[in-house]
N, CA, C and O atoms as a DFTB+ gen file, in Angstrom:
628 C
 N C O
     1  1     109.496      14.047     128.190
     2  2     108.810      13.686     129.408
     3  2     108.817      12.167     129.541
     4  3     108.444      11.460     128.605
     5  1     109.232      11.671     130.679
     6  2     109.262      10.244     130.947
     7  2     108.057       9.871     131.796
     8  3     107.817      10.457     132.852
     9  1     107.322       8.912     131.331
    10  2     106.187       8.425     132.099
    11  2     106.670       7.416     133.128
    12  3     107.548       6.601     132.843
    13  1     106.108       7.470     134.306
    14  2     106.460       6.512     135.357
    15  2     105.948       5.128     134.995
    16  3     104.948       4.974     134.294
    17  1     106.649       4.144     135.483
    18  2     106.222       2.769     135.280
    19  2     105.010       2.493     136.161
    20  3     105.034       2.795     137.354
    21  1     103.957       1.926     135.592
    22  2     102.779       1.600     136.415
    23  2     103.146       0.605     137.522
    24  3     103.940      -0.311     137.308
    25  1     102.564       0.798     138.690
    26  2     102.767      -0.111     139.816
    27  2     101.511      -0.974     139.936
    28  3     100.437      -0.487     140.287
    29  1     101.668      -2.251     139.640
    30  2     100.573      -3.209     139.727
    31  2     100.601      -3.900     141.091
    32  3     101.570      -3.781     141.842
    33  1      99.540      -4.611     141.391
    34  2      99.402      -5.296     142.673
    35  2     100.620      -6.167     142.998
    36  3     101.109      -6.166     144.128
    37  1     101.100      -6.904     142.005
    38  2     102.202      -7.837     142.250
    39  2     103.470      -7.129     142.736
    40  3     104.239      -7.700     143.510
    41  1     103.689      -5.903     142.291
    42  2     104.931      -5.181     142.586
    43  2     104.780      -4.144     143.694
    44  3     105.744      -3.463     144.044
    45  1     103.610      -4.026     144.230
    46  2     103.318      -2.999     145.225
    47  2     103.854      -3.379     146.600
    48  3     103.734      -4.529     147.022
    49  1     104.445      -2.413     147.293
    50  2     104.843      -2.614     148.693
    51  2     103.561      -2.652     149.512
    52  3     102.892      -1.630     149.668
    53  1     103.219      -3.808     150.028
    54  2     101.935      -4.018     150.719
    55  2     101.893      -3.414     152.123
    56  3     100.884      -3.522     152.820
    57  1     103.000      -2.772     152.536
    58  2     103.058      -2.120     153.843
    59  2     103.594      -0.692     153.712
    60  3     104.210      -0.165     154.639
    61  1     103.360      -0.083     152.572
    62  2     103.837       1.280     152.294
    63  2     103.005       2.314     153.057
    64  3     101.881       2.038     153.476
    65  1     103.570       3.491     153.227
    66  2     102.844       4.622     153.808
    67  2     102.995       5.815     152.876
    68  3     103.998       5.951     152.177
    69  1     101.984       6.673     152.878
    70  2     101.967       7.839     152.005
    71  2     101.332       9.013     152.740
    72  3     100.511       8.832     153.639
    73  1     101.723      10.202     152.344
    74  2     101.082      11.425     152.835
    75  2     100.660      12.234     151.625
    76  3     101.443      12.440     150.697
    77  1      99.422      12.689     151.639
    78  2      98.891      13.448     150.509
    79  2      99.284      14.916     150.598
    80  3      99.835      15.373     151.600
    81  1      98.990      15.630     149.544
    82  2      99.044      17.082     149.566
    83  2      97.879      17.586     150.416
    84  3      97.044      16.801     150.868
    85  1      97.831      18.892     150.625
    86  2      96.743      19.498     151.411
    87  2      95.663      20.074     150.509
    88  3      95.924      20.491     149.380
    89  1      94.456      20.086     151.030
    90  2      93.328      20.783     150.416
    91  2      92.755      21.712     151.478
    92  3      92.465      21.284     152.595
    93  1      92.593      22.988     151.126
    94  2      91.967      23.943     152.042
    95  2      90.478      23.961     151.765
    96  3      90.047      24.135     150.625
    97  1      89.704      23.780     152.806
    98  2      88.248      23.739     152.667
    99  2      87.694      25.137     152.945
   100  3      88.031      25.763     153.950
   101  1      86.844      25.609     152.045
   102  2      86.311      26.966     152.164
   103  2      84.853      26.949     152.610
   104  3      84.158      25.940     152.487
   105  1      84.411      28.088     153.129
   106  2      83.005      28.233     153.535
   107  2      82.090      28.004     152.342
   108  3      81.048      27.361     152.468
   109  1      82.473      28.527     151.191
   110  2      81.654      28.363     149.991
   111  2      81.493      26.887     149.632
   112  3      80.392      26.452     149.294
   113  1      82.578      26.113     149.702
   114  2      82.514      24.679     149.400
   115  2      81.663      23.936     150.429
   116  3      80.885      23.050     150.078
   117  1      81.817      24.306     151.700
   118  2      81.024      23.670     152.761
   119  2      79.538      23.885     152.501
   120  3      78.748      22.941     152.541
   121  1      79.167      25.125     152.236
   122  2      77.748      25.444     151.996
   123  2      77.221      24.773     150.732
   124  3      76.111      24.240     150.720
   125  1      78.017      24.802     149.676
   126  2      77.574      24.217     148.409
   127  2      77.317      22.718     148.560
   128  3      76.274      22.219     148.139
   129  1      78.268      22.003     149.159
   130  2      78.094      20.562     149.353
   131  2      76.880      20.299     150.244
   132  3      76.029      19.469     149.922
   133  1      76.814      21.012     151.361
   134  2      75.741      20.772     152.328
   135  2      74.373      21.097     151.755
   136  3      73.410      20.366     151.989
   137  1      74.283      22.171     151.017
   138  2      72.995      22.548     150.421
   139  2      72.461      21.429     149.540
   140  3      71.261      21.156     149.525
   141  1      73.356      20.787     148.810
   142  2      72.924      19.725     147.908
   143  2      72.752      18.374     148.603
   144  3      71.839      17.623     148.260
   145  1      73.622      18.047     149.584
   146  2      73.648      16.680     150.084
   147  2      73.402      16.505     151.583
   148  3      73.039      15.407     152.007
   149  1      73.584      17.540     152.398
   150  2      73.460      17.385     153.858
   151  2      73.071      18.727     154.470
   152  3      73.877      19.350     155.162
   153  1      71.837      19.179     154.219
   154  2      71.450      20.552     154.563
   155  2      71.153      20.792     156.047
   156  3      70.046      21.185     156.415
   157  1      72.144      20.553     156.876
   158  2      72.025      20.843     158.305
   159  2      72.457      22.296     158.536
   160  3      73.357      22.786     157.854
   161  1      71.830      22.983     159.482
   162  2      72.138      24.406     159.697
   163  2      73.605      24.689     160.011
   164  3      74.120      25.735     159.615
   165  1      74.284      23.791     160.708
   166  2      75.691      24.020     161.055
   167  2      76.626      23.836     159.854
   168  3      77.825      24.098     159.949
   169  1      76.065      23.380     158.716
   170  2      76.835      23.291     157.472
   171  2      76.459      24.419     156.508
   172  3      77.214      24.713     155.580
   173  1      75.319      25.044     156.714
   174  2      74.820      26.000     155.716
   175  2      74.688      27.435     156.223
   176  3      74.691      28.369     155.421
   177  1      74.572      27.627     157.529
   178  2      74.287      28.948     158.082
   179  2      75.299      29.282     159.190
   180  3      75.334      28.623     160.229
   181  1      76.102      30.292     158.957
   182  2      77.159      30.650     159.909
   183  2      76.600      30.950     161.301
   184  3      77.151      30.477     162.294
   185  1      75.525      31.720     161.392
   186  2      74.963      32.074     162.703
   187  2      74.476      30.843     163.453
   188  3      74.731      30.694     164.648
   189  1      73.777      29.967     162.751
   190  2      73.305      28.728     163.379
   191  2      74.488      27.849     163.777
   192  3      74.464      27.208     164.828
   193  1      75.509      27.820     162.948
   194  2      76.686      26.998     163.233
   195  2      77.410      27.486     164.487
   196  3      77.889      26.677     165.281
   197  1      77.490      28.791     164.665
   198  2      78.217      29.349     165.812
   199  2      77.562      29.011     167.146
   200  3      78.252      28.935     168.163
   201  1      76.247      28.806     167.166
   202  2      75.566      28.442     168.413
   203  2      75.289      26.936     168.507
   204  3      74.650      26.472     169.452
   205  1      75.777      26.184     167.521
   206  2      75.598      24.723     167.533
   207  2      76.663      24.075     168.419
   208  3      77.555      24.750     168.932
   209  1      76.558      22.776     168.587
   210  2      77.565      22.045     169.363
   211  2      78.952      22.131     168.732
   212  3      79.952      21.883     169.405
   213  1      79.022      22.483     167.440
   214  2      80.306      22.568     166.742
   215  2      80.978      23.925     166.924
   216  3      82.203      24.020     166.856
   217  1      80.195      24.972     167.154
   218  2      80.756      26.296     167.411
   219  2      81.239      27.045     166.183
   220  3      81.898      28.077     166.312
   221  1      80.930      26.558     165.018
   222  2      81.338      27.242     163.789
   223  2      80.931      26.451     162.566
   224  3      80.573      25.277     162.654
   225  1      80.989      27.108     161.436
   226  2      80.627      26.488     160.167
   227  2      81.584      25.320     159.896
   228  3      82.799      25.502     159.818
   229  1      81.022      24.143     159.758
   230  2      81.854      22.947     159.562
   231  2      81.308      22.104     158.415
   232  3      80.126      22.159     158.074
   233  1      82.205      21.334     157.842
   234  2      81.860      20.489     156.701
   235  2      81.077      19.264     157.152
   236  3      81.284      18.742     158.247
   237  1      80.191      18.825     156.300
   238  2      79.519      17.544     156.493
   239  2      80.569      16.440     156.551
   240  3      81.584      16.501     155.858
   241  1      80.321      15.444     157.372
   242  2      81.219      14.291     157.399
   243  2      81.334      13.631     156.044
   244  3      82.397      13.130     155.676
   245  1      80.226      13.630     155.290
   246  2      80.251      13.032     153.958
   247  2      81.083      13.866     153.002
   248  3      81.696      13.325     152.082
   249  1      81.112      15.166     153.203
   250  2      81.988      16.041     152.425
   251  2      83.448      15.686     152.727
   252  3      84.271      15.601     151.816
   253  1      83.759      15.482     153.999
   254  2      85.117      15.085     154.381
   255  2      85.474      13.745     153.738
   256  3      86.611      13.546     153.310
   257  1      84.512      12.830     153.669
   258  2      84.759      11.547     152.991
   259  2      85.110      11.760     151.517
   260  3      86.024      11.126     150.989
   261  1      84.377      12.655     150.864
   262  2      84.654      12.946     149.454
   263  2      86.046      13.559     149.294
   264  3      86.773      13.223     148.360
   265  1      86.410      14.451     150.203
   266  2      87.756      15.043     150.180
   267  2      88.805      13.946     150.393
   268  3      89.829      13.918     149.710
   269  1      88.544      13.052     151.337
   270  2      89.468      11.948     151.587
   271  2      89.674      11.111     150.333
   272  3      90.799      10.715     150.026
   273  1      88.600      10.841     149.611
   274  2      88.716      10.040     148.401
   275  2      89.537      10.766     147.350
   276  3      90.317      10.138     146.635
   277  1      89.376      12.074     147.245
   278  2      90.178      12.882     146.314
   279  2      91.655      12.810     146.707
   280  3      92.516      12.604     145.852
   281  1      91.948      12.979     147.995
   282  2      93.332      12.936     148.469
   283  2      93.952      11.558     148.221
   284  3      95.084      11.462     147.746
   285  1      93.212      10.494     148.543
   286  2      93.687       9.133     148.337
   287  2      93.931       8.865     146.851
   288  3      94.969       8.318     146.479
   289  1      92.986       9.248     146.015
   290  2      93.118       9.026     144.569
   291  2      94.313       9.777     144.002
   292  3      95.030       9.255     143.149
   293  1      94.531      10.999     144.473
   294  2      95.676      11.779     143.999
   295  2      96.999      11.115     144.380
   296  3      97.931      11.089     143.576
   297  1      97.088      10.581     145.599
   298  2      98.306       9.878     146.025
   299  2      98.543       8.667     145.121
   300  3      99.660       8.450     144.652
   301  1      97.503       7.889     144.882
   302  2      97.656       6.692     144.055
   303  2      98.098       7.063     142.640
   304  3      98.952       6.398     142.054
   305  1      97.512       8.129     142.099
   306  2      97.890       8.572     140.750
   307  2      99.336       9.075     140.728
   308  3     100.092       8.758     139.810
   309  1      99.714       9.854     141.733
   310  2     101.079      10.389     141.813
   311  2     102.103       9.259     141.904
   312  3     103.182       9.347     141.318
   313  1     101.768       8.209     142.631
   314  2     102.658       7.056     142.799
   315  2     102.536       6.070     141.639
   316  3     103.275       5.089     141.566
   317  1     101.599       6.342     140.736
   318  2     101.326       5.510     139.567
   319  2     100.869       4.102     139.943
   320  3     101.142       3.134     139.233
   321  1     100.172       4.009     141.065
   322  2      99.588       2.740     141.503
   323  2      98.285       2.546     140.745
   324  3      97.453       3.452     140.694
   325  1      98.107       1.401     140.173
   326  2      96.979       1.122     139.287
   327  2      95.704       0.822     140.097
   328  3      95.202      -0.302     140.113
   329  1      95.212       1.855     140.753
   330  2      94.017       1.749     141.589
   331  2      92.779       1.580     140.728
   332  3      92.567       2.320     139.767
   333  1      91.972       0.601     141.083
   334  2      90.689       0.399     140.419
   335  2      89.590       1.075     141.236
   336  3      88.695       1.708     140.676
   337  1      89.658       0.940     142.547
   338  2      88.640       1.531     143.410
   339  2      88.711       0.921     144.794
   340  3      89.700       0.293     145.174
   341  1      87.653       1.120     145.525
   342  2      87.536       0.570     146.874
   343  2      86.253      -0.229     146.926
   344  3      85.214       0.215     146.438
   345  1      86.326      -1.413     147.522
   346  2      85.124      -2.253     147.542
   347  2      84.592      -2.523     148.946
   348  3      83.632      -3.276     149.114
   349  1      85.217      -1.908     149.958
   350  2      84.775      -2.203     151.315
   351  2      85.310      -1.133     152.260
   352  3      86.467      -0.724     152.162
   353  1      84.464      -0.691     153.164
   354  2      84.859       0.255     154.212
   355  2      84.385      -0.334     155.541
   356  3      83.285      -0.030     156.004
   357  1      85.221      -1.178     156.151
   358  2      84.800      -1.816     157.400
   359  2      84.605      -0.848     158.554
   360  3      83.826      -1.123     159.467
   361  1      85.306       0.289     158.525
   362  2      85.206       1.223     159.643
   363  2      85.419       2.645     159.161
   364  3      86.316       2.920     158.363
   365  1      84.581       3.543     159.658
   366  2      84.708       4.969     159.388
   367  2      84.306       5.702     160.656
   368  3      83.252       5.427     161.230
   369  1      85.141       6.630     161.094
   370  2      84.836       7.373     162.319
   371  2      85.219       8.828     162.127
   372  3      86.353       9.152     161.774
   373  1      84.240       9.706     162.367
   374  2      84.512      11.138     162.370
   375  2      84.942      11.507     163.780
   376  3      84.222      11.236     164.741
   377  1      86.113      12.125     163.912
   378  2      86.685      12.430     165.222
   379  2      86.492      13.880     165.648
   380  3      86.193      14.156     166.811
   381  1      86.662      14.806     164.708
   382  2      86.515      16.240     164.970
   383  2      85.913      16.878     163.731
   384  3      86.057      16.347     162.630
   385  1      85.245      18.003     163.892
   386  2      84.733      18.683     162.705
   387  2      85.852      19.323     161.887
   388  3      86.897      19.704     162.416
   389  1      85.608      19.428     160.601
   390  2      86.495      20.170     159.695
   391  2      85.839      21.524     159.447
   392  3      84.737      21.605     158.905
   393  1      86.526      22.574     159.847
   394  2      85.991      23.931     159.748
   395  2      86.512      24.644     158.507
   396  3      87.529      24.262     157.928
   397  1      85.793      25.682     158.116
   398  2      86.254      26.503     156.999
   399  2      87.671      26.988     157.292
   400  3      87.994      27.359     158.420
   401  1      88.491      26.980     156.283
   402  2      89.877      27.392     156.432
   403  2      90.815      26.274     156.843
   404  3      92.033      26.443     156.787
   405  1      90.269      25.119     157.262
   406  2      91.145      23.996     157.594
   407  2      91.876      23.518     156.343
   408  3      91.330      23.494     155.240
   409  1      93.115      23.143     156.560
   410  2      93.926      22.523     155.506
   411  2      93.982      21.049     155.840
   412  3      94.601      20.642     156.823
   413  1      93.326      20.251     155.010
   414  2      93.222      18.817     155.267
   415  2      94.211      18.047     154.408
   416  3      94.442      18.382     153.246
   417  1      94.790      17.012     154.997
   418  2      95.612      16.074     154.247
   419  2      95.304      14.673     154.752
   420  3      94.702      14.490     155.810
   421  1      95.728      13.700     153.977
   422  2      95.491      12.298     154.337
   423  2      96.820      11.586     154.510
   424  3      97.787      11.849     153.794
   425  1      96.844      10.682     155.473
   426  2      97.965       9.777     155.664
   427  2      97.436       8.372     155.456
   428  3      96.480       7.952     156.108
   429  1      98.067       7.651     154.543
   430  2      97.641       6.307     154.168
   431  2      98.679       5.309     154.642
   432  3      99.882       5.538     154.523
   433  1      98.201       4.209     155.178
   434  2      99.095       3.134     155.594
   435  2      98.524       1.818     155.093
   436  3      97.430       1.408     155.480
   437  1      99.285       1.164     154.225
   438  2      98.883      -0.152     153.761
   439  2      99.150      -1.151     154.878
   440  3     100.194      -1.103     155.529
   441  1      98.199      -2.055     155.097
   442  2      98.268      -2.998     156.215
   443  2      98.300      -4.450     155.743
   444  3      97.903      -5.356     156.476
   445  1      98.770      -4.665     154.526
   446  2      98.831      -6.024     154.007
   447  2      97.879      -6.200     152.840
   448  3      97.157      -5.276     152.465
   449  1      97.884      -7.388     152.275
   450  2      97.127      -7.613     151.048
   451  2      96.708      -9.065     150.934
   452  3      97.197      -9.950     151.635
   453  1      95.786      -9.261     150.019
   454  2      95.392     -10.621     149.674
   455  2      94.994     -10.642     148.211
   456  3      94.538      -9.639     147.662
   457  1      95.171     -11.788     147.592
   458  2      94.731     -11.908     146.211
   459  2      93.219     -12.047     146.202
   460  3      92.626     -12.602     147.127
   461  1      92.622     -11.548     145.173
   462  2      91.168     -11.636     145.035
   463  2      90.835     -13.000     144.453
   464  3      91.295     -13.353     143.367
   465  1      90.035     -13.760     145.182
   466  2      89.733     -15.136     144.786
   467  2      88.714     -15.219     143.643
   468  3      88.728     -16.173     142.866
   469  1      87.840     -14.230     143.544
   470  2      86.773     -14.305     142.547
   471  2      87.088     -13.533     141.269
   472  3      86.357     -13.651     140.286
   473  1      88.170     -12.740     141.266
   474  2      88.497     -11.947     140.079
   475  2      90.012     -11.854     139.943
   476  3      90.667     -11.209     140.761
   477  1      90.570     -12.486     138.928
   478  2      92.028     -12.491     138.765
   479  2      92.601     -11.154     138.281
   480  3      93.817     -11.011     138.151
   481  1      91.739     -10.190     138.018
   482  2      92.205      -8.917     137.476
   483  2      92.757      -7.961     138.523
   484  3      93.388      -6.966     138.169
   485  1      92.533      -8.242     139.816
   486  2      93.021      -7.324     140.840
   487  2      93.312      -8.043     142.153
   488  3      92.843      -9.153     142.404
   489  1      94.104      -7.362     142.977
   490  2      94.351      -7.788     144.341
   491  2      93.806      -6.729     145.280
   492  3      93.467      -5.627     144.850
   493  1      93.720      -7.061     146.562
   494  2      93.104      -6.180     147.549
   495  2      94.136      -5.781     148.601
   496  3      94.782      -6.629     149.216
   497  1      94.272      -4.473     148.789
   498  2      95.164      -3.913     149.798
   499  2      94.320      -3.422     150.965
   500  3      93.365      -2.671     150.766
   501  1      94.659      -3.833     152.168
   502  2      94.011      -3.273     153.355
   503  2      94.694      -1.931     153.637
   504  3      95.920      -1.828     153.590
   505  1      93.899      -0.918     153.926
   506  2      94.457       0.427     154.055
   507  2      93.781       1.177     155.194
   508  3      92.556       1.171     155.312
   509  1      94.579       1.816     156.023
   510  2      94.074       2.758     157.025
   511  2      94.347       4.162     156.505
   512  3      95.452       4.467     156.057
   513  1      93.338       5.002     156.567
   514  2      93.470       6.380     156.110
   515  2      93.084       7.298     157.260
   516  3      92.039       7.127     157.888
   517  1      93.932       8.256     157.520
   518  2      93.652       9.282     158.521
   519  2      93.591      10.619     157.801
   520  3      94.476      10.947     157.011
   521  1      92.539      11.394     158.078
   522  2      92.437      12.758     157.569
   523  2      92.733      13.679     158.737
   524  3      92.090      13.604     159.784
   525  1      93.714      14.550     158.546
   526  2      94.149      15.457     159.603
   527  2      94.093      16.897     159.115
   528  3      94.150      17.166     157.915
   529  1      93.981      17.820     160.070
   530  2      94.017      19.235     159.702
   531  2      95.438      19.773     159.852
   532  3      96.370      19.028     160.155
   533  1      95.586      21.070     159.636
   534  2      96.899      21.712     159.663
   535  2      97.568      21.641     161.035
   536  3      98.780      21.834     161.131
   537  1      96.815      21.373     162.086
   538  2      97.358      21.233     163.439
   539  2      97.586      19.774     163.824
   540  3      97.820      19.454     164.990
   541  1      97.514      18.900     162.828
   542  2      97.686      17.455     163.021
   543  2      96.586      16.843     163.901
   544  3      96.779      15.785     164.500
   545  1      95.438      17.516     163.971
   546  2      94.293      16.961     164.694
   547  2      93.580      15.964     163.778
   548  3      93.350      16.232     162.599
   549  1      93.240      14.820     164.347
   550  2      92.561      13.778     163.584
   551  2      91.111      14.185     163.348
   552  3      90.348      14.368     164.296
   553  1      90.740      14.323     162.098
   554  2      89.382      14.697     161.698
   555  2      88.547      13.447     161.441
   556  3      87.385      13.374     161.841
   557  1      89.147      12.465     160.771
   558  2      88.422      11.256     160.393
   559  2      89.414      10.131     160.187
   560  3      90.526      10.354     159.709
   561  1      89.012       8.921     160.548
   562  2      89.823       7.771     160.153
   563  2      88.939       6.704     159.535
   564  3      87.771       6.539     159.888
   565  1      89.539       5.991     158.604
   566  2      88.818       5.027     157.784
   567  2      89.683       3.789     157.613
   568  3      90.882       3.886     157.354
   569  1      89.066       2.631     157.759
   570  2      89.661       1.379     157.291
   571  2      88.968       1.074     155.977
   572  3      87.740       1.107     155.893
   573  1      89.740       0.780     154.967
   574  2      89.153       0.475     153.672
   575  2      89.982      -0.590     152.976
   576  3      91.096      -0.899     153.400
   577  1      89.445      -1.139     151.923
   578  2      90.207      -2.029     151.071
   579  2      90.272      -1.396     149.687
   580  3      89.281      -0.881     149.169
   581  1      91.451      -1.448     149.113
   582  2      91.676      -0.865     147.794
   583  2      91.924      -1.980     146.791
   584  3      92.718      -2.889     147.035
   585  1      91.242      -1.897     145.674
   586  2      91.444      -2.870     144.604
   587  2      92.522      -2.310     143.674
   588  3      92.381      -1.213     143.133
   589  1      93.596      -3.077     143.497
   590  2      94.713      -2.655     142.660
   591  2      94.869      -3.663     141.531
   592  3      94.890      -4.874     141.754
   593  1      94.977      -3.147     140.334
   594  2      95.031      -3.962     139.128
   595  2      96.239      -4.899     139.128
   596  3      97.341      -4.517     139.520
   597  1      96.005      -6.136     138.678
   598  2      97.084      -7.090     138.443
   599  2      97.677      -6.864     137.065
   600  3      97.004      -6.335     136.180
   601  1      98.916      -7.253     136.873
   602  2      99.544      -7.194     135.544
   603  2      98.739      -8.056     134.584
   604  3      98.298      -9.151     134.934
   605  1      98.558      -7.562     133.401
   606  2      97.879      -8.344     132.374
   607  2      96.385      -8.486     132.581
   608  3      95.757      -9.349     131.967
   609  1      95.802      -7.653     133.439
   610  2      94.360      -7.774     133.672
   611  2      93.591      -7.294     132.451
   612  3      94.136      -6.646     131.557
   613  1      92.322      -7.629     132.444
   614  2      91.451      -7.204     131.343
   615  2      90.678      -5.948     131.664
   616  3      89.789      -5.555     130.908
   617  1      91.006      -5.305     132.786
   618  2      90.294      -4.091     133.174
   619  2      90.617      -2.953     132.227
   620  3      91.753      -2.786     131.782
   621  1      89.598      -2.182     131.934
   622  2      89.783      -0.956     131.176
   623  2      89.553       0.170     132.161
   624  3      88.436       0.366     132.641
   625  1      90.606       0.911     132.464
   626  2      90.530       1.960     133.459
   627  2      90.469       3.317     132.789
   628  3      90.400       4.340     133.470
């Protein structure tokens, strides 16, 4: 088995685009997340959800954010990009609800980069992330910054 070469900030294409794999969201996952973190009736009760403004059982926006982070992290790991994390979310907008049975994927677009002035261990990539369903409907979009490790950094990941 050959391990991929790690991609550090210095070698990263600062204008790359990526598409994640899909995750199917289930009613059980919607209810479980909502019960613990966002107990609104349209996330926890099918009957209440059907007569709500959403018209069906739908995921919490924060649940969709968590799914987005999983999709983004998986892309970075698959590409062997040395992601440290995200330190800023200048914009987040929920566009449509994510319903049970939706197959969600993320499309990432790097929008440039800058070196981190206060920490030599990483650089910052500006990134737009779109979460879409199986019909290519925009569910959520996010502007974020991703911290990517520099070569020779002292970070322990």
